[in-house]
Amino acid sequence: NAGVMQNPRHLVRRRGQEARLRCSPVKGHSHVYWYRQLPEEGLKFMVYLQKENIIDESGMPKERFSAEFPKEGPSILRIQQVVRGDSAAYFCASSPARDTQYFGPGTRLTVL
Amino acid sequence: GENVEQHPSTLSVQEGDSAVIKCTYSDSASNYFPWYKQELGKGPQLIIDIRSNVGEKKDQRIAVTLNKTAKHFSLHITETQPEDSAVYFCAASIIQGAQKLVFGQGTRLTINP
């Protein structure tokens, strides 16, 4: 049984570039969540998606950030025009229903 | 919105002793309380969870207790081992509702041999 997969595991971008983070949920899970973790801090909720729908994006910055979970393929978290403050670990979690969330290994984004 | 406070931020115990981590939450509507273990460079791993219709749950050396009236819940690890060293996070959410997990700030647990 494959767990939640995220890629890339590490991503380096220069200020102003775009970052694309991918998340493949556990097979059969249709609910995906994205969280951000700053160094030495807890995880902060960003967005909750079901297939083709954004359910809750209350934790996601209004500008430069977007997320999608298409009918086919992985969920994508996109950050446009990255700034140094975007440097963090981004975690994806999935669940089969509105229930227990299982996390992936994360993508560590570094903005130079 | 929900706010979760976690204490202590660091905890050091001798191998074989017990460790207790405590969390309080603010939203009385929260009904699901998971605990995650995070090792360096890895994602959070679910170790135990409890729902508001029970007061205690055990899984081998790990137990969680919930006091709905006081709005606090605790993680208990008995007979600690070196591999228990990690950062532990509590969280709260509303199953079938808001769904998003609100995390505590984390506790860095160190087991001394």
CSV table of C-alpha atoms in Angstrom, one decimal:
chain,number,residue,atom,x,y,z
A,1,ASN,CA,0.0,0.0,0.0
A,2,ALA,CA,1.6,3.2,-1.1
A,3,GLY,CA,1.1,6.1,1.2
A,4,VAL,CA,0.8,9.8,0.3
A,5,MET,CA,3.5,10.7,-2.2
A,6,GLN,CA,4.9,14.2,-2.7
A,7,ASN,CA,7.4,15.5,-5.2
A,8,PRO,CA,9.8,17.0,-5.4
A,9,ARG,CA,11.1,16.4,-1.9
A,10,HIS,CA,13.3,19.4,-2.1
A,11,LEU,CA,12.8,22.5,-4.3
A,12,VAL,CA,15.0,25.5,-4.7
A,13,ARG,CA,13.7,28.6,-6.4
A,14,ARG,CA,15.0,32.1,-6.9
A,15,ARG,CA,12.8,35.0,-5.9
A,16,GLY,CA,10.2,35.7,-8.6
A,17,GLN,CA,10.1,32.2,-9.9
A,18,GLU,CA,7.2,29.8,-9.7
A,19,ALA,CA,7.0,26.7,-7.5
A,20,ARG,CA,4.8,23.7,-8.3
A,21,LEU,CA,4.3,21.1,-5.6
A,22,ARG,CA,2.7,17.8,-6.3
A,23,CYS,CA,0.7,15.4,-4.1
A,24,SER,CA,-0.6,12.0,-5.0
A,25,PRO,CA,-3.0,10.8,-2.3
A,26,VAL,CA,-3.4,7.3,-1.0
A,27,LYS,CA,-5.2,5.2,-3.6
A,28,GLY,CA,-8.9,5.6,-3.1
A,29,HIS,CA,-8.7,8.8,-1.1
A,30,SER,CA,-10.6,11.7,-2.6
A,31,HIS,CA,-9.9,14.3,0.1
A,32,VAL,CA,-6.6,16.3,0.0
A,33,TYR,CA,-5.3,18.9,2.4
A,34,TRP,CA,-2.3,21.1,2.2
A,35,TYR,CA,-0.4,22.4,5.3
A,36,ARG,CA,2.6,24.6,5.7
A,37,GLN,CA,5.3,24.3,8.4
A,38,LEU,CA,7.8,27.0,9.2
A,39,PRO,CA,11.0,26.0,11.0
A,40,GLU,CA,10.4,25.0,14.7
A,41,GLU,CA,6.6,25.6,14.3
A,42,GLY,CA,3.5,23.6,14.0
A,43,LEU,CA,1.6,22.9,10.8
A,44,LYS,CA,-0.8,25.5,9.5
A,45,PHE,CA,-3.8,24.6,7.4
A,46,MET,CA,-3.8,26.1,3.9
A,47,VAL,CA,-6.5,24.4,1.7
A,48,TYR,CA,-8.9,21.5,1.6
A,49,LEU,CA,-9.9,20.0,-1.8
A,50,GLN,CA,-12.0,17.1,-3.1
A,51,LYS,CA,-11.8,16.0,-6.7
A,52,GLU,CA,-12.2,19.0,-8.9
A,53,ASN,CA,-13.5,21.2,-6.0
A,54,ILE,CA,-11.9,23.5,-3.5
A,55,ILE,CA,-13.9,23.0,-0.2
A,56,ASP,CA,-12.0,25.4,2.1
A,57,GLU,CA,-9.2,27.7,1.2
A,58,SER,CA,-9.4,29.9,4.3
A,59,GLY,CA,-5.7,29.3,5.2
A,60,MET,CA,-4.2,30.1,1.8
A,61,PRO,CA,-2.9,33.6,1.0
A,62,LYS,CA,-5.2,35.4,-1.4
A,63,GLU,CA,-2.4,36.3,-3.8
A,64,ARG,CA,0.2,34.2,-5.5
A,65,PHE,CA,-1.1,30.8,-4.1
A,66,SER,CA,-3.4,28.5,-5.8
A,67,ALA,CA,-4.4,24.8,-5.5
A,68,GLU,CA,-6.1,22.2,-7.6
A,69,PHE,CA,-7.1,18.6,-7.5
A,70,PRO,CA,-8.1,17.5,-11.0
A,71,LYS,CA,-10.2,14.5,-11.9
A,72,GLU,CA,-7.1,12.7,-13.1
A,73,GLY,CA,-3.6,13.2,-11.7
A,74,PRO,CA,-2.1,14.6,-8.5
A,75,SER,CA,-3.1,17.7,-6.5
A,76,ILE,CA,-1.0,20.7,-7.3
A,77,LEU,CA,-0.1,23.6,-5.0
A,78,ARG,CA,1.2,26.5,-7.1
A,79,ILE,CA,3.1,29.5,-5.7
A,80,GLN,CA,3.8,32.2,-8.2
A,81,GLN,CA,6.5,34.9,-7.9
A,82,VAL,CA,8.0,33.2,-4.8
A,83,VAL,CA,9.5,35.4,-2.0
A,84,ARG,CA,11.9,34.4,0.8
A,85,GLY,CA,9.0,34.2,3.3
A,86,ASP,CA,7.6,31.3,1.2
A,87,SER,CA,10.5,29.1,2.3
A,88,ALA,CA,9.0,26.3,4.4
A,89,ALA,CA,8.0,22.6,4.4
A,90,TYR,CA,4.7,22.0,2.6
A,91,PHE,CA,2.8,18.9,3.6
A,92,CYS,CA,0.0,17.2,1.9
A,93,ALA,CA,-2.5,14.9,3.7
A,94,SER,CA,-5.3,12.7,2.3
A,95,SER,CA,-8.3,10.9,3.7
A,96,PRO,CA,-10.9,8.6,2.3
A,97,ALA,CA,-13.8,10.7,3.7
A,98,ARG,CA,-14.1,13.5,6.2
A,99,ASP,CA,-12.0,11.6,8.7
A,100,THR,CA,-8.4,10.7,9.6
A,101,GLN,CA,-5.7,12.5,7.7
A,102,TYR,CA,-2.5,10.7,6.6
A,103,PHE,CA,0.5,12.9,5.7
A,104,GLY,CA,3.1,12.7,3.0
A,105,PRO,CA,6.8,13.3,3.5
A,106,GLY,CA,6.6,16.9,2.5
A,107,THR,CA,8.3,19.2,0.0
A,108,ARG,CA,10.9,21.5,1.5
A,109,LEU,CA,10.9,24.8,-0.5
A,110,THR,CA,13.9,27.1,-0.3
A,111,VAL,CA,13.7,30.5,-1.9
A,112,LEU,CA,17.1,32.1,-2.6
B,1,GLY,CA,-11.7,29.9,15.3
B,2,GLU,CA,-10.1,27.0,17.0
B,3,ASN,CA,-6.9,27.5,19.0
B,4,VAL,CA,-4.7,24.7,20.4
B,5,GLU,CA,-2.1,25.2,23.0
B,6,GLN,CA,0.5,22.5,23.7
B,7,HIS,CA,2.8,22.0,26.7
B,8,PRO,CA,5.6,21.5,27.4
B,9,SER,CA,7.6,22.7,24.3
B,10,THR,CA,10.5,20.4,25.3
B,11,LEU,CA,10.6,17.3,27.4
B,12,SER,CA,13.5,15.1,28.5
B,13,VAL,CA,12.9,11.8,30.3
B,14,GLN,CA,15.0,8.8,31.2
B,15,GLU,CA,14.6,5.7,29.2
B,16,GLY,CA,11.9,3.5,30.8
B,17,ASP,CA,10.1,6.5,32.4
B,18,SER,CA,6.8,7.9,31.3
B,19,ALA,CA,6.2,11.1,29.3
B,20,VAL,CA,3.0,13.2,29.3
B,21,ILE,CA,2.2,16.0,26.9
B,22,LYS,CA,-0.9,18.2,27.4
B,23,CYS,CA,-3.0,20.2,25.0
B,24,THR,CA,-6.0,22.5,25.4
B,25,TYR,CA,-8.4,23.6,22.8
B,26,SER,CA,-10.8,26.5,22.6
B,27,ASP,CA,-13.7,25.4,20.3
B,28,SER,CA,-16.2,23.3,22.1
B,29,ALA,CA,-17.5,22.0,18.7
B,30,SER,CA,-14.2,20.2,18.1
B,31,ASN,CA,-14.8,16.4,18.2
B,32,TYR,CA,-11.7,14.7,16.9
B,33,PHE,CA,-8.2,14.9,18.5
B,34,PRO,CA,-5.3,13.1,16.7
B,35,TRP,CA,-1.6,13.0,17.8
B,36,TYR,CA,1.2,12.9,15.3
B,37,LYS,CA,4.9,12.0,15.7
B,38,GLN,CA,7.3,13.8,13.4
B,39,GLU,CA,10.9,12.7,13.0
B,40,LEU,CA,13.6,14.9,11.5
B,41,GLY,CA,13.1,15.5,7.8
B,42,LYS,CA,9.9,13.4,7.7
B,43,GLY,CA,6.1,14.0,7.6
B,44,PRO,CA,3.8,13.7,10.6
B,45,GLN,CA,2.9,10.1,11.4
B,46,LEU,CA,-0.5,9.5,13.1
B,47,ILE,CA,0.2,7.6,16.3
B,48,ILE,CA,-3.2,7.7,18.0
B,49,ASP,CA,-6.5,9.6,17.9
B,50,ILE,CA,-9.6,10.0,20.0
B,51,ARG,CA,-13.1,11.2,19.3
B,52,SER,CA,-15.2,13.1,21.7
B,53,ASN,CA,-17.5,10.3,22.5
B,54,VAL,CA,-14.8,8.5,24.5
B,55,GLY,CA,-12.7,9.6,27.4
B,56,GLU,CA,-9.6,7.4,27.0
B,57,LYS,CA,-7.9,5.2,24.3
B,58,LYS,CA,-4.9,3.0,24.6
B,59,ASP,CA,-2.6,1.4,22.1
B,60,GLN,CA,0.2,-0.6,23.7
B,61,ARG,CA,2.5,2.0,25.3
B,62,ILE,CA,0.6,5.0,24.2
B,63,ALA,CA,-2.7,6.4,25.6
B,64,VAL,CA,-4.7,9.5,25.1
B,65,THR,CA,-7.2,11.0,27.6
B,66,LEU,CA,-9.8,13.6,26.8
B,67,ASN,CA,-11.7,15.9,29.2
B,68,LYS,CA,-14.4,17.6,27.2
B,69,THR,CA,-15.6,19.7,30.1
B,70,ALA,CA,-12.2,21.3,30.6
B,71,LYS,CA,-11.4,21.1,26.9
B,72,HIS,CA,-8.0,19.4,27.3
B,73,PHE,CA,-6.5,16.2,26.1
B,74,SER,CA,-3.2,14.5,26.9
B,75,LEU,CA,-0.8,12.0,25.4
B,76,HIS,CA,0.8,9.4,27.7
B,77,ILE,CA,3.8,7.3,26.7
B,78,THR,CA,4.9,4.6,29.1
B,79,GLU,CA,8.2,2.7,29.2
B,80,THR,CA,9.8,5.1,26.9
B,81,GLN,CA,12.5,4.0,24.4
B,82,PRO,CA,15.1,5.9,22.5
B,83,GLU,CA,13.1,5.6,19.3
B,84,ASP,CA,10.3,7.6,20.9
B,85,SER,CA,12.5,10.7,20.6
B,86,ALA,CA,10.8,13.0,18.1
B,87,VAL,CA,8.5,16.0,17.9
B,88,TYR,CA,4.9,15.3,18.9
B,89,PHE,CA,2.0,17.4,17.7
B,90,CYS,CA,-1.6,17.4,19.0
B,91,ALA,CA,-4.4,18.6,16.8
B,92,ALA,CA,-8.1,19.3,16.9
B,93,SER,CA,-10.8,19.3,14.2
B,94,ILE,CA,-14.5,19.0,13.6
B,95,ILE,CA,-15.2,15.7,11.8
B,96,GLN,CA,-17.9,16.1,9.1
B,97,GLY,CA,-17.6,19.8,9.6
B,98,ALA,CA,-14.7,22.3,9.1
B,99,GLN,CA,-12.4,19.2,8.8
B,100,LYS,CA,-9.1,21.2,8.9
B,101,LEU,CA,-6.7,20.2,11.6
B,102,VAL,CA,-5.6,22.9,14.0
B,103,PHE,CA,-2.2,21.9,15.4
B,104,GLY,CA,-0.5,22.7,18.7
B,105,GLN,CA,3.1,24.1,18.6
B,106,GLY,CA,4.7,20.8,19.2
B,107,THR,CA,6.7,19.1,21.9
B,108,ARG,CA,10.3,18.0,21.3
B,109,LEU,CA,10.7,14.7,23.4
B,110,THR,CA,14.1,13.4,24.1
B,111,ILE,CA,14.7,10.0,25.7
B,112,ASN,CA,18.0,9.8,27.6
B,113,PRO,CA,19.6,6.3,27.7
